[in-house]
PDB file of C-alpha atoms in Angstrom:
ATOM      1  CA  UNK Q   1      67.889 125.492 105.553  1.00 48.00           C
ATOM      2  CA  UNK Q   2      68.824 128.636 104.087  1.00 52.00           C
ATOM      3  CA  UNK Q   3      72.882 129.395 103.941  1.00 51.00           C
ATOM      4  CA  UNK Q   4      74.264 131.957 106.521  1.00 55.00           C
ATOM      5  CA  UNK Q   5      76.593 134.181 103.999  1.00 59.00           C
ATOM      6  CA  UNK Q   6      76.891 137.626 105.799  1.00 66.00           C
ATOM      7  CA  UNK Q   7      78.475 136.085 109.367  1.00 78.00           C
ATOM      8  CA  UNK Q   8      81.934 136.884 110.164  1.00 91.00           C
ATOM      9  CA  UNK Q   9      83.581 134.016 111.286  1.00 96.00           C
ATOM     10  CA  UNK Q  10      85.852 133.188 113.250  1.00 98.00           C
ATOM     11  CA  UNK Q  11      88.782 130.408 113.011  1.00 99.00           C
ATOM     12  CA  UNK Q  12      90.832 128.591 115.405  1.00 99.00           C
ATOM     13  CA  UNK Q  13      94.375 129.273 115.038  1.00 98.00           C
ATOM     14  CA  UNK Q  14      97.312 128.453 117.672  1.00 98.00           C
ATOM     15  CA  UNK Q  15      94.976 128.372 120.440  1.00 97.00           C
ATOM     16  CA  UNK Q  16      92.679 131.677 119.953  1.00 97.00           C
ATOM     17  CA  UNK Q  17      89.830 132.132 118.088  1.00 98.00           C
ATOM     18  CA  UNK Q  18      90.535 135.048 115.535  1.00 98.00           C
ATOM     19  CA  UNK Q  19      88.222 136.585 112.510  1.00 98.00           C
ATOM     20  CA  UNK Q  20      89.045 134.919 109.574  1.00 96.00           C
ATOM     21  CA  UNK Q  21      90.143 137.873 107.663  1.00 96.00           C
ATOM     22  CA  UNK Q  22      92.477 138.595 110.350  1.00 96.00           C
ATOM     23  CA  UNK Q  23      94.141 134.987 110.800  1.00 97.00           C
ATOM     24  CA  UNK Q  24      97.665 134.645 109.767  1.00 97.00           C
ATOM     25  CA  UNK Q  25     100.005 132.571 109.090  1.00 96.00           C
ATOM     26  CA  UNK Q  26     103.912 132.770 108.208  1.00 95.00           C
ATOM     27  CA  UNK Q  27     105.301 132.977 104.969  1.00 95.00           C
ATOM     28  CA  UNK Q  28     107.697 130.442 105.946  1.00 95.00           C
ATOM     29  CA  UNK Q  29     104.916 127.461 107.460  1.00 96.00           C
ATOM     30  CA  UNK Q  30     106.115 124.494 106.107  1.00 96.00           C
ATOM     31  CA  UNK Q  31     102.400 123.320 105.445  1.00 96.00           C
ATOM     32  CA  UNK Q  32     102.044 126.131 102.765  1.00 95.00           C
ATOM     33  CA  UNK Q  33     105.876 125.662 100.984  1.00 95.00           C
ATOM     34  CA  UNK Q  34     105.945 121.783 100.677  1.00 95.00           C
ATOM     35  CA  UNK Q  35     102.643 120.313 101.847  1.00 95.00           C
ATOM     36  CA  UNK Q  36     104.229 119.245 105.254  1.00 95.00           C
ATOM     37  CA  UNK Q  37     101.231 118.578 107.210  1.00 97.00           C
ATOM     38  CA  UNK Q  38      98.270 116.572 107.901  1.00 97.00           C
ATOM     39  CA  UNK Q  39      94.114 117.133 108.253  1.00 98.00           C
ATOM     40  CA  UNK Q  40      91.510 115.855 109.067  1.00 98.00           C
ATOM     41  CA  UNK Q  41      87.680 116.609 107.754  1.00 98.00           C
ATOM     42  CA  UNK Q  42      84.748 116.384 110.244  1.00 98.00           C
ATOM     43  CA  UNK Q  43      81.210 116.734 110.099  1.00 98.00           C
ATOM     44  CA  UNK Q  44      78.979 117.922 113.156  1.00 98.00           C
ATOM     45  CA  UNK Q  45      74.780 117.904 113.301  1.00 97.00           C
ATOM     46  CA  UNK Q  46      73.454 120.438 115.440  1.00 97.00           C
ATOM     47  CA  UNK Q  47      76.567 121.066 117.604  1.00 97.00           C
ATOM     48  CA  UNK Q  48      77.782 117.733 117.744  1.00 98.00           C
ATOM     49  CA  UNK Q  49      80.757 116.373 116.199  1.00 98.00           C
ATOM     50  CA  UNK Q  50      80.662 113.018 114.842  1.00 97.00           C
ATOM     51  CA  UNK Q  51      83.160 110.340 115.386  1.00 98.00           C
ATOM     52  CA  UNK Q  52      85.085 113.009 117.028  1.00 98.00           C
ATOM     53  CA  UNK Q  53      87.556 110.648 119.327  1.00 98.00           C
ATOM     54  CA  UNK Q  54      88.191 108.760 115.947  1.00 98.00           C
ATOM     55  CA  UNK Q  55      89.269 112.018 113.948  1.00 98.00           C
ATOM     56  CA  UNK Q  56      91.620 112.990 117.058  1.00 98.00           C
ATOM     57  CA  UNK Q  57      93.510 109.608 117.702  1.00 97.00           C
ATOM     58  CA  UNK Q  58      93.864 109.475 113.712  1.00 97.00           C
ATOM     59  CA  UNK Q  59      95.495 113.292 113.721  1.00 98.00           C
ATOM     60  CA  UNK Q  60      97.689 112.247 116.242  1.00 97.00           C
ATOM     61  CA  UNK Q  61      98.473 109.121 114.805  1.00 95.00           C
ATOM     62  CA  UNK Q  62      99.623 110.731 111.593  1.00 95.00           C
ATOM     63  CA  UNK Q  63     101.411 113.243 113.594  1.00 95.00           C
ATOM     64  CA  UNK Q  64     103.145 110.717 115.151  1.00 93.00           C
ATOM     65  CA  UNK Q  65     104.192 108.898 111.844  1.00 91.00           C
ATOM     66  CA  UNK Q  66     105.384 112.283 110.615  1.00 92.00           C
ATOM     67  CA  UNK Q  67     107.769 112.795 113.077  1.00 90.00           C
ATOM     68  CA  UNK Q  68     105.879 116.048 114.436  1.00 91.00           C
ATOM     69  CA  UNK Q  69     106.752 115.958 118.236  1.00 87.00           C
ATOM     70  CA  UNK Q  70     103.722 115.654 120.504  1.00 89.00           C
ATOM     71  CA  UNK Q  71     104.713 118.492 122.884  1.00 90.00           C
ATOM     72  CA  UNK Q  72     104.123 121.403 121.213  1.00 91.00           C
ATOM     73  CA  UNK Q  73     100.357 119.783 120.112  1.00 95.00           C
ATOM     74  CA  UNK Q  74      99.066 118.629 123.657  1.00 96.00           C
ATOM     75  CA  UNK Q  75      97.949 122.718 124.007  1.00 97.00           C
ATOM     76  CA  UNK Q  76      95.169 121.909 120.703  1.00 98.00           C
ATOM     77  CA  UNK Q  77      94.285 118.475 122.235  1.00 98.00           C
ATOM     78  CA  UNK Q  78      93.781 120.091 125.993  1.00 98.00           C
ATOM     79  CA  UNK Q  79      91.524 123.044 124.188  1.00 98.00           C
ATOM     80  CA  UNK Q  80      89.829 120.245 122.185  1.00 98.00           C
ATOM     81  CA  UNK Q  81      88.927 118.205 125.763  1.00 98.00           C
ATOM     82  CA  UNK Q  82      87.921 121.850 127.050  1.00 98.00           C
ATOM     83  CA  UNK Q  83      85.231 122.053 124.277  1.00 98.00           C
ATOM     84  CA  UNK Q  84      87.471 123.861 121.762  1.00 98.00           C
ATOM     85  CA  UNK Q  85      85.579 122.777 118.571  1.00 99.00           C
ATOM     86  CA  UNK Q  86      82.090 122.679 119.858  1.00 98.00           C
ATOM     87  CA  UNK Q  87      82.577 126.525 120.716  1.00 98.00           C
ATOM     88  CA  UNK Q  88      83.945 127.105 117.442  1.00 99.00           C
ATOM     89  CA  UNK Q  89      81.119 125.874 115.650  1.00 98.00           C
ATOM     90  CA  UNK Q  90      78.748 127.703 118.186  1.00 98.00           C
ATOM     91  CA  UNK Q  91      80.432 131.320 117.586  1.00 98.00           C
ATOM     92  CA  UNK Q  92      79.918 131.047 113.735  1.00 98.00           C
ATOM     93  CA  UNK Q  93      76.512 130.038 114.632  1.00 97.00           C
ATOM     94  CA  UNK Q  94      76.604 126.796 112.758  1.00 98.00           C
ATOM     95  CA  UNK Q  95      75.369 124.918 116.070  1.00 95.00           C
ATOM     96  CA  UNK Q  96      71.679 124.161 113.676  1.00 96.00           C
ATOM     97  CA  UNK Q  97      71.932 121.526 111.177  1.00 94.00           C
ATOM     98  CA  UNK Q  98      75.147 120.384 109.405  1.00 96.00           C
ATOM     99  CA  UNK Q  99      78.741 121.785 109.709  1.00 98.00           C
ATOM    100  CA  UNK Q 100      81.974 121.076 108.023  1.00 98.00           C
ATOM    101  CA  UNK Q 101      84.904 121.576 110.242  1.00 99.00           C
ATOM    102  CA  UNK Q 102      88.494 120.431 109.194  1.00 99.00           C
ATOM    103  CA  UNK Q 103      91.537 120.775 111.157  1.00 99.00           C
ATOM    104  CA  UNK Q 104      94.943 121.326 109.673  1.00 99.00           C
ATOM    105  CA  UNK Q 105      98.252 120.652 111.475  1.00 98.00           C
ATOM    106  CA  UNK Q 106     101.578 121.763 109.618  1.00 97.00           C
ATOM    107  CA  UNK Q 107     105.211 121.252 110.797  1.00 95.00           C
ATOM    108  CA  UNK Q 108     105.616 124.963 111.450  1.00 95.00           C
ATOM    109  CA  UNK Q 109     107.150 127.641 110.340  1.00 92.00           C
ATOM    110  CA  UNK Q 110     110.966 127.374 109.329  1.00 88.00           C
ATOM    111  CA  UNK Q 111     113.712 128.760 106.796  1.00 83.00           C
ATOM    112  CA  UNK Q 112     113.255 127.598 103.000  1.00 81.00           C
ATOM    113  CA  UNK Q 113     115.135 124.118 102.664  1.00 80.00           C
ATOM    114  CA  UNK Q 114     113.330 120.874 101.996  1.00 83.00           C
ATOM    115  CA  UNK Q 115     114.619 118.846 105.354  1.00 79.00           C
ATOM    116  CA  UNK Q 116     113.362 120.131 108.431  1.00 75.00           C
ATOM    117  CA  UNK Q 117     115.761 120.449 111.176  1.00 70.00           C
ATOM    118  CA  UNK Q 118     116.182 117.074 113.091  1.00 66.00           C
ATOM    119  CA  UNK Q 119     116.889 117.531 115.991  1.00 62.00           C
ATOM    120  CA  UNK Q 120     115.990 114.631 119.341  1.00 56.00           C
ATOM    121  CA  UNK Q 121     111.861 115.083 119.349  1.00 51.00           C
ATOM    122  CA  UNK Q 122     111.546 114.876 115.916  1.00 55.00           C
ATOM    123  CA  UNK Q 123     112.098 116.362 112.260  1.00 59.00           C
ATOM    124  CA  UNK Q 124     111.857 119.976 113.380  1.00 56.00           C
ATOM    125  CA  UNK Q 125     111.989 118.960 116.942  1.00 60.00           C
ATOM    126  CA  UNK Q 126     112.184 122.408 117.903  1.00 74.00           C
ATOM    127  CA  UNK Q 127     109.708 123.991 115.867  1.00 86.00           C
ATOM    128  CA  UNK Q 128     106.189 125.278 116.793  1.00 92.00           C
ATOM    129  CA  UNK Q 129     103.430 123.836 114.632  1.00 96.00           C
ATOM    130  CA  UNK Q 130     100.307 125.366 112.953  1.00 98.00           C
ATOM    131  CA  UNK Q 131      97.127 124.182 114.204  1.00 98.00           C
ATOM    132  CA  UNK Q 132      94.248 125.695 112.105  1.00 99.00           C
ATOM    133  CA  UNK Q 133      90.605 125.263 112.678  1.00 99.00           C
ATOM    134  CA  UNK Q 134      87.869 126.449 109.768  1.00 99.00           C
ATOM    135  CA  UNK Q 135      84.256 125.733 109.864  1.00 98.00           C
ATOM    136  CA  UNK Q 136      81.527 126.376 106.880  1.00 97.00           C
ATOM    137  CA  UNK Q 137      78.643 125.581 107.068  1.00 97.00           C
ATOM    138  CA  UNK Q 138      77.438 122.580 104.658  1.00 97.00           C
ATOM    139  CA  UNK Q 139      74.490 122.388 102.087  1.00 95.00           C
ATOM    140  CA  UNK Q 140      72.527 119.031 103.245  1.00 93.00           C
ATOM    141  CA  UNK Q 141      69.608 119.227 100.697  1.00 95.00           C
ATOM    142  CA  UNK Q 142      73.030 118.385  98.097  1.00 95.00           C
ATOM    143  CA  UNK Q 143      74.425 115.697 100.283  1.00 94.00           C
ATOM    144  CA  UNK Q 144      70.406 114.375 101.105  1.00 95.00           C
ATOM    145  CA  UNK Q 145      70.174 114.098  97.263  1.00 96.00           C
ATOM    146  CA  UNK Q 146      73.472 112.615  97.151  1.00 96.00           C
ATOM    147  CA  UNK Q 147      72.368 109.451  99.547  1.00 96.00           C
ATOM    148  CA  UNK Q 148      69.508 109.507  97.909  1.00 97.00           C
ATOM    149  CA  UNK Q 149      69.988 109.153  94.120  1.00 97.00           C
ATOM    150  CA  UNK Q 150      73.859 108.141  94.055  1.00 98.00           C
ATOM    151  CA  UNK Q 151      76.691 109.510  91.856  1.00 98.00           C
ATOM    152  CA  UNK Q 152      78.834 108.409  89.156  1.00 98.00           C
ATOM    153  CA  UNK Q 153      82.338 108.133  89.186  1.00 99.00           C
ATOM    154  CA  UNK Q 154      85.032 107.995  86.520  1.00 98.00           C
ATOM    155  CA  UNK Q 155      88.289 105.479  86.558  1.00 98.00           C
ATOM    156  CA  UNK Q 156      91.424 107.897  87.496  1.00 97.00           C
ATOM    157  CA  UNK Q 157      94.695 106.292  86.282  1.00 95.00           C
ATOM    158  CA  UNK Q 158      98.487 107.793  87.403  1.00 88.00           C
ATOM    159  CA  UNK Q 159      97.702 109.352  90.603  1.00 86.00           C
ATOM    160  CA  UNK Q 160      97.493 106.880  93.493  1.00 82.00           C
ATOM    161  CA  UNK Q 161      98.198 108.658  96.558  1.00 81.00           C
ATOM    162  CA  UNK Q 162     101.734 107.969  97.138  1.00 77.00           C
ATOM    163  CA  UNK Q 163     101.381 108.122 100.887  1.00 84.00           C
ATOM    164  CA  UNK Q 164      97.450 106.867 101.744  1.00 84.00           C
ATOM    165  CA  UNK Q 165      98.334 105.856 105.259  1.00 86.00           C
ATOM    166  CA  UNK Q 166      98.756 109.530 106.493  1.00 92.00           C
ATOM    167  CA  UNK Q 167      95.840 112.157 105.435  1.00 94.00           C
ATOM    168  CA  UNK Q 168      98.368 114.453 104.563  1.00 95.00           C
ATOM    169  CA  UNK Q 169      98.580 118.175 103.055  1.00 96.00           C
ATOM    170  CA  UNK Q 170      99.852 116.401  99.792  1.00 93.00           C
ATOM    171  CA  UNK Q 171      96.596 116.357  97.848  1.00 93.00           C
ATOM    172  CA  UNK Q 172      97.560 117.127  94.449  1.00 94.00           C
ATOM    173  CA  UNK Q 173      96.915 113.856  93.013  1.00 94.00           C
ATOM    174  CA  UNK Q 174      93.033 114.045  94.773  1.00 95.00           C
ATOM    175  CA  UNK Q 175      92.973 117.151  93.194  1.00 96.00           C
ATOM    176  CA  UNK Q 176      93.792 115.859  89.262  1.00 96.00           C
ATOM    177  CA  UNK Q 177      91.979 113.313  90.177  1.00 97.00           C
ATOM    178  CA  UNK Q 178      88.758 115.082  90.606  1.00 97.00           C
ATOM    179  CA  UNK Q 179      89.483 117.663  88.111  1.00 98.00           C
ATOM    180  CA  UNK Q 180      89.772 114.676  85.614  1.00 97.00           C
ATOM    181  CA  UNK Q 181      86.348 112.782  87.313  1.00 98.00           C
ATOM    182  CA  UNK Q 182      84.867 116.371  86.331  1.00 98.00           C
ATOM    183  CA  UNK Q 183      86.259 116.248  82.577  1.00 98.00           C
ATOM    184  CA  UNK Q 184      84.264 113.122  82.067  1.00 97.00           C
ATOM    185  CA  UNK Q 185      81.046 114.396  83.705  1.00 97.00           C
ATOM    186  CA  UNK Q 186      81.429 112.136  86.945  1.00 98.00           C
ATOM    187  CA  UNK Q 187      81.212 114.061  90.346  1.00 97.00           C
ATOM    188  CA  UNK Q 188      83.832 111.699  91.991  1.00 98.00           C
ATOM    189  CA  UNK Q 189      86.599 109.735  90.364  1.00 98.00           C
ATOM    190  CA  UNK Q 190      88.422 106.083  91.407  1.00 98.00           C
ATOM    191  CA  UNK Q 191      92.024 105.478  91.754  1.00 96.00           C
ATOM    192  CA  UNK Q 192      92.880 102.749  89.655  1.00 96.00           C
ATOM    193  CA  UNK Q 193      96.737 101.185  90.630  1.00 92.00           C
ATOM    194  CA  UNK Q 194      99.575  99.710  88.526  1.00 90.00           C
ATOM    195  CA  UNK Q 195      98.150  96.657  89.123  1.00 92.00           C
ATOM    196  CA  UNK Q 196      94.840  97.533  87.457  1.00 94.00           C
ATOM    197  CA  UNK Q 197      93.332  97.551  90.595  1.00 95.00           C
ATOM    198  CA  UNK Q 198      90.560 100.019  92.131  1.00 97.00           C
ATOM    199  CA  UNK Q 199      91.783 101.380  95.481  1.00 95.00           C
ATOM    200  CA  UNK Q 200      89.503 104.225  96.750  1.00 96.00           C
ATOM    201  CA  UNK Q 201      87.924 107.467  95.166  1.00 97.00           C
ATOM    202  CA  UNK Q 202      89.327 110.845  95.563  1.00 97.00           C
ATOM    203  CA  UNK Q 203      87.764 112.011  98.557  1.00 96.00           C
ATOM    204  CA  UNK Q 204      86.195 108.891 100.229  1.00 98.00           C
ATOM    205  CA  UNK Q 205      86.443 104.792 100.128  1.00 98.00           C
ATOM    206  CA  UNK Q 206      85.316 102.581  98.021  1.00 98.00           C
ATOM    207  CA  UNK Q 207      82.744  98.928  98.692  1.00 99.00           C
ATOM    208  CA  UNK Q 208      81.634  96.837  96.446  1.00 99.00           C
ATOM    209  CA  UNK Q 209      78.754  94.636  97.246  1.00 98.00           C
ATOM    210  CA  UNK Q 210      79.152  91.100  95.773  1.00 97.00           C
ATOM    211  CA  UNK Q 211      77.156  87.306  96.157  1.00 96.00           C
ATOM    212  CA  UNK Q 212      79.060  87.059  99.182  1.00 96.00           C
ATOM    213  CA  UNK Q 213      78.926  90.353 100.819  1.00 97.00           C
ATOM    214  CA  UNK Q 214      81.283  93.450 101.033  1.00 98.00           C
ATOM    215  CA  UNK Q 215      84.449  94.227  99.539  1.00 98.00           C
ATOM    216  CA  UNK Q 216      86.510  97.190 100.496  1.00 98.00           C
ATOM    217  CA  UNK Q 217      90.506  97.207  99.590  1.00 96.00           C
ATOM    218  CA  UNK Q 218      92.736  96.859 102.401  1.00 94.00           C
ATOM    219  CA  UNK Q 219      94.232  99.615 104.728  1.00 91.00           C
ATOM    220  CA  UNK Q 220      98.072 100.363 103.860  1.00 74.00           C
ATOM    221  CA  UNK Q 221     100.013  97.272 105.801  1.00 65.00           C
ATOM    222  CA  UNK Q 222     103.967  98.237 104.274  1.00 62.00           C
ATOM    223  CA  UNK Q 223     103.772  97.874 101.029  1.00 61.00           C
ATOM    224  CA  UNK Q 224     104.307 101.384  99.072  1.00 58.00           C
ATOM    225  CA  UNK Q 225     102.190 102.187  96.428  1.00 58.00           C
ATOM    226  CA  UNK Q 226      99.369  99.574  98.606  1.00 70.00           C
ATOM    227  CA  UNK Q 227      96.719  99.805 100.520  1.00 83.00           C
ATOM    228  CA  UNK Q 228      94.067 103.132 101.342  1.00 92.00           C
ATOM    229  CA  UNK Q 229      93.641 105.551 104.028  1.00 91.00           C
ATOM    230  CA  UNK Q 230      91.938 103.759 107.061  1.00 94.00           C
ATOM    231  CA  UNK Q 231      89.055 106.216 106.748  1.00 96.00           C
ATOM    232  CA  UNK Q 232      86.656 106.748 110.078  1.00 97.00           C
ATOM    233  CA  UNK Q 233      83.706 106.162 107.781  1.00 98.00           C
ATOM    234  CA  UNK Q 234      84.896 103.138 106.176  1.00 98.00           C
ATOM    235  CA  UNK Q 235      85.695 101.404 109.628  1.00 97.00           C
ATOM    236  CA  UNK Q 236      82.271 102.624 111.214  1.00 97.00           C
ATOM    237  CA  UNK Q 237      80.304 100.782 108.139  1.00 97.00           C
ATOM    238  CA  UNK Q 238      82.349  97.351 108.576  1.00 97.00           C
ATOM    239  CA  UNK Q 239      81.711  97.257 112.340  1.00 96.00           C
ATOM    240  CA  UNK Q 240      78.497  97.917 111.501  1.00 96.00           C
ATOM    241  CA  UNK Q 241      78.126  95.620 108.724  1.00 97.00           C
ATOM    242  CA  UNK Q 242      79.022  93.003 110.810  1.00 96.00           C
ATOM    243  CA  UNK Q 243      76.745  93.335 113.526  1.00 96.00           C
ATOM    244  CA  UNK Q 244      74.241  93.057 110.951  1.00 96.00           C
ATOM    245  CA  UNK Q 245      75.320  90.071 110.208  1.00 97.00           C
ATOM    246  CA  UNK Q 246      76.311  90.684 106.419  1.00 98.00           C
ATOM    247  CA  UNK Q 247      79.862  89.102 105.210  1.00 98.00           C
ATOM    248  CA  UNK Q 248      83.013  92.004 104.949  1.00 98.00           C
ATOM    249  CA  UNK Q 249      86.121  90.925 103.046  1.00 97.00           C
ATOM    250  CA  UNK Q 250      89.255  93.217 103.060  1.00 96.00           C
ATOM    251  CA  UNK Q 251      90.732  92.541  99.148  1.00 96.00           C
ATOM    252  CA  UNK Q 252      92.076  93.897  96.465  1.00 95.00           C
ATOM    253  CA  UNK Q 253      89.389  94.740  93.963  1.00 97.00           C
ATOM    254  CA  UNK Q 254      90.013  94.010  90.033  1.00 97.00           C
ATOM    255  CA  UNK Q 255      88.675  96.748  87.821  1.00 96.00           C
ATOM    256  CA  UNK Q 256      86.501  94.068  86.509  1.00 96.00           C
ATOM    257  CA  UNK Q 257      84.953  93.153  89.871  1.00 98.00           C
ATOM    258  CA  UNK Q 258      83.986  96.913  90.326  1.00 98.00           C
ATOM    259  CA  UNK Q 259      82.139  97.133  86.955  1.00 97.00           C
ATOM    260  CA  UNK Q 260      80.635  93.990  87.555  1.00 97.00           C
ATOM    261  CA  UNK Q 261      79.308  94.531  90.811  1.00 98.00           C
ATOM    262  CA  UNK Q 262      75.292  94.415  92.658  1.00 98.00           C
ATOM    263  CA  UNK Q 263      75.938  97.280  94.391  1.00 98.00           C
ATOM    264  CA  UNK Q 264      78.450  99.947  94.988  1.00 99.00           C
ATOM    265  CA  UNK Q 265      79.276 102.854  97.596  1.00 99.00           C
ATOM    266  CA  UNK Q 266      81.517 105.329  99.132  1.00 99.00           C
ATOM    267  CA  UNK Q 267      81.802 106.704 102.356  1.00 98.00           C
ATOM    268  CA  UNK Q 268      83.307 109.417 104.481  1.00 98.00           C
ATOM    269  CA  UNK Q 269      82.877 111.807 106.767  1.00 97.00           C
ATOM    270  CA  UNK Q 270      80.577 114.231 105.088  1.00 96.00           C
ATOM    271  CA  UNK Q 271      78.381 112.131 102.666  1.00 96.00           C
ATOM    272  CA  UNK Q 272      78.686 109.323 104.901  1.00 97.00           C
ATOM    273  CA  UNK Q 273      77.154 106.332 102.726  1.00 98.00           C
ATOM    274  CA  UNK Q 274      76.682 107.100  99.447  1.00 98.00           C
ATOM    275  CA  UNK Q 275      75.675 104.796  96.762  1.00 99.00           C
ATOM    276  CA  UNK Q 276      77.671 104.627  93.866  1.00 99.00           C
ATOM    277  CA  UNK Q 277      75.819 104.159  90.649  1.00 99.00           C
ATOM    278  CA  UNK Q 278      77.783 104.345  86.956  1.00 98.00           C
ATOM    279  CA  UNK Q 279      81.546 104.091  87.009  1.00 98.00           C
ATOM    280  CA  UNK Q 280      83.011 105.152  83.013  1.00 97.00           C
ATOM    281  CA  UNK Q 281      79.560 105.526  81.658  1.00 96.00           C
ATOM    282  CA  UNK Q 282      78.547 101.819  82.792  1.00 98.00           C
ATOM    283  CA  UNK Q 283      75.438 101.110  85.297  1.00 98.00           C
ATOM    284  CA  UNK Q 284      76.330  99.184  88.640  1.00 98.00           C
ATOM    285  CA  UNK Q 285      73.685  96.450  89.320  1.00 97.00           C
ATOM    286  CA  UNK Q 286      70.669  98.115  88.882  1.00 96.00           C
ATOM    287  CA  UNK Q 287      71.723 101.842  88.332  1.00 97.00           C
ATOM    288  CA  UNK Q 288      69.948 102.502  91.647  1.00 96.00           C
ATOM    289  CA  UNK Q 289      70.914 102.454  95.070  1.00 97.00           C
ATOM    290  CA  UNK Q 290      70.500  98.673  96.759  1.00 97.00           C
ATOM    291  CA  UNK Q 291      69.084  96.967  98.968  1.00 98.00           C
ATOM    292  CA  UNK Q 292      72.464  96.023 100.702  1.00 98.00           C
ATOM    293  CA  UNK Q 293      73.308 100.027 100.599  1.00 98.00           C
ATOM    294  CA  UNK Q 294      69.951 101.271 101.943  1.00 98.00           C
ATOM    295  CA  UNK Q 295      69.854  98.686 105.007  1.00 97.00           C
ATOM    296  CA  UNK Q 296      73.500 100.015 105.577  1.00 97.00           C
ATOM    297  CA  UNK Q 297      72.686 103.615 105.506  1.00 97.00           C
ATOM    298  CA  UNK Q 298      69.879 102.983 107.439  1.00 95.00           C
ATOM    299  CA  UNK Q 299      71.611 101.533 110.091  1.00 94.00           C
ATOM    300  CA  UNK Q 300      74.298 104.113 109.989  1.00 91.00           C
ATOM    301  CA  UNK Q 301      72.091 106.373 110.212  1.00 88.00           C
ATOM    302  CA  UNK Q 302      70.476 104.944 114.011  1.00 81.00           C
ATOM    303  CA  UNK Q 303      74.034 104.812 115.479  1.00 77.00           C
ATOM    304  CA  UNK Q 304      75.198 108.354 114.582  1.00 70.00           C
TER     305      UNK Q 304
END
């Protein structure tokens, strides 16, 4: 499908759709001075957003564990019941084949200090936040080859996500991340701990498949510096994994164990499955997708 380039879209911003060239947002939004937000990235086929529910109770989960007060937000959750995002991604005419939408929630706008006023709702219990809604419209003969073929990744030391329980604005150490994965000629890098330990990749989560089944490193419990984001992906492939009948084990994985795996993928929203291939120059299993991927993409790919 050929890219739609000359389209003026629209965003969703504070509960109007507005021209993209004409949104705005203050100078002061906390989101764009100190990161003090949280997003979430969705993908929709032909209209229809996937795992939508999932994406909403996360956002306001996160919200919630950010101290942004659920008041001022129940506005954006009403529009999104009302059809909010579906009509979004049906004014930018991206209602044919795949969409990217991501929504972005910042504390709000507020004078320059680093603590937000507390006040009894919440830090900055009496500010407004920023809900913004973009759309774009995504290339699926890339992500098709993606599934297809695999990718390699590179091992990213020194920037775990600090905070991996909360998808928050505070992306810079994705961002190296990646930026290093690219340096090395990988299209997706893995966090590798203080313990030596691989914890997910810079945009997605990480499985291994071993003798006994699938791996995946545990969901933060507590512990800082532990544990991955609980991505929507990620729990939709161990439910499913399950029902097939194939073992899931929630663990820590050694560096070791990830080299020395059959099979390896990732998964989130947009690629979904996707087999992961070469980590650091080295083939996993075969240095083709496997049979244990395949049967779970396939599967995936019914329930969606």
């Amino acid at each position: 499908m050929r890219l739609k380039k000359n389209l003026k879209k629209k965003v969703y911003l504070n509960g109007s759709l507005v021209f993209e060239d004409k949104a705005a947002i203050p100078v002061f939004d906390r989101g764009l001075l100190y990161g003090d937000g949280l997003f979430e990235t969705m993908k929709a086929t032909d209209g229809v957003i996937a795992f939508k529910a999932a994406h909403i109770k996360r956002l306001q989960k996160g919200a919630r564990l950010m101290g942004i007060p659920a008041a001022p937000l129940r506005g954006f959750f009403r529009d999104v019941k009302a059809g909010c995002l579906e009509r979004l991604i049906k004014t930018n005419a991206l209602d044919r084949g795949q969409a990217y939408m991501r929504i972005t929630v910042t504390r709000g706008n507020a004078p320059c200090a680093i603590s937000p006023p507390l006040q009894k709702g919440g830090l900055g219990g009496d500010l407004t936040p920023t809900v913004l809604v973009v759309t774009k419209q995504m290339n699926a003969n890339a992500l098709l080859k993606q599934q297809r073929t695999g990718v390699k990744a590179a091992l990213i030391k020194g920037y775990c996500p600090s905070i991996p329980w909360i998808k928050t604005l505070n992306y810079l150490p994705n961002i190296l991340g990646r930026a290093e994965a690219a340096r090395k000629g990988a299209a997706e890098g893995i966090f590798i701990d203080a313990d030596g330990c691989a914890t997910e990749a810079t945009a997605a989560n990480l499985f291994i498949v071993t003798r006994s089944g699938i791996k995946t490193a545990p969901v933060y419990e507590g512990t800082p510096g532990k544990g991955v984001l609980p991505g929507i992906i990620r729990s939709a492939v161990i439910n499913e994994a399950r029902r097939l009948g194939i073992p899931v084990r929630e663990g820590r994985i050694r560096q070791t164990e990830l080299l020395g795996a059959i099979e390896a993928f990732l998964t989130n929203s947009c690629i979904e499955v996707c087999p992961l291939v070469a980590v650091d120059g080295r083939i996993i299993g075969s240095g083709r997708p496997g049979a244990v991927t395949r049967t779970i993409q396939h599967a995936f790919a019914l329930d969606i």
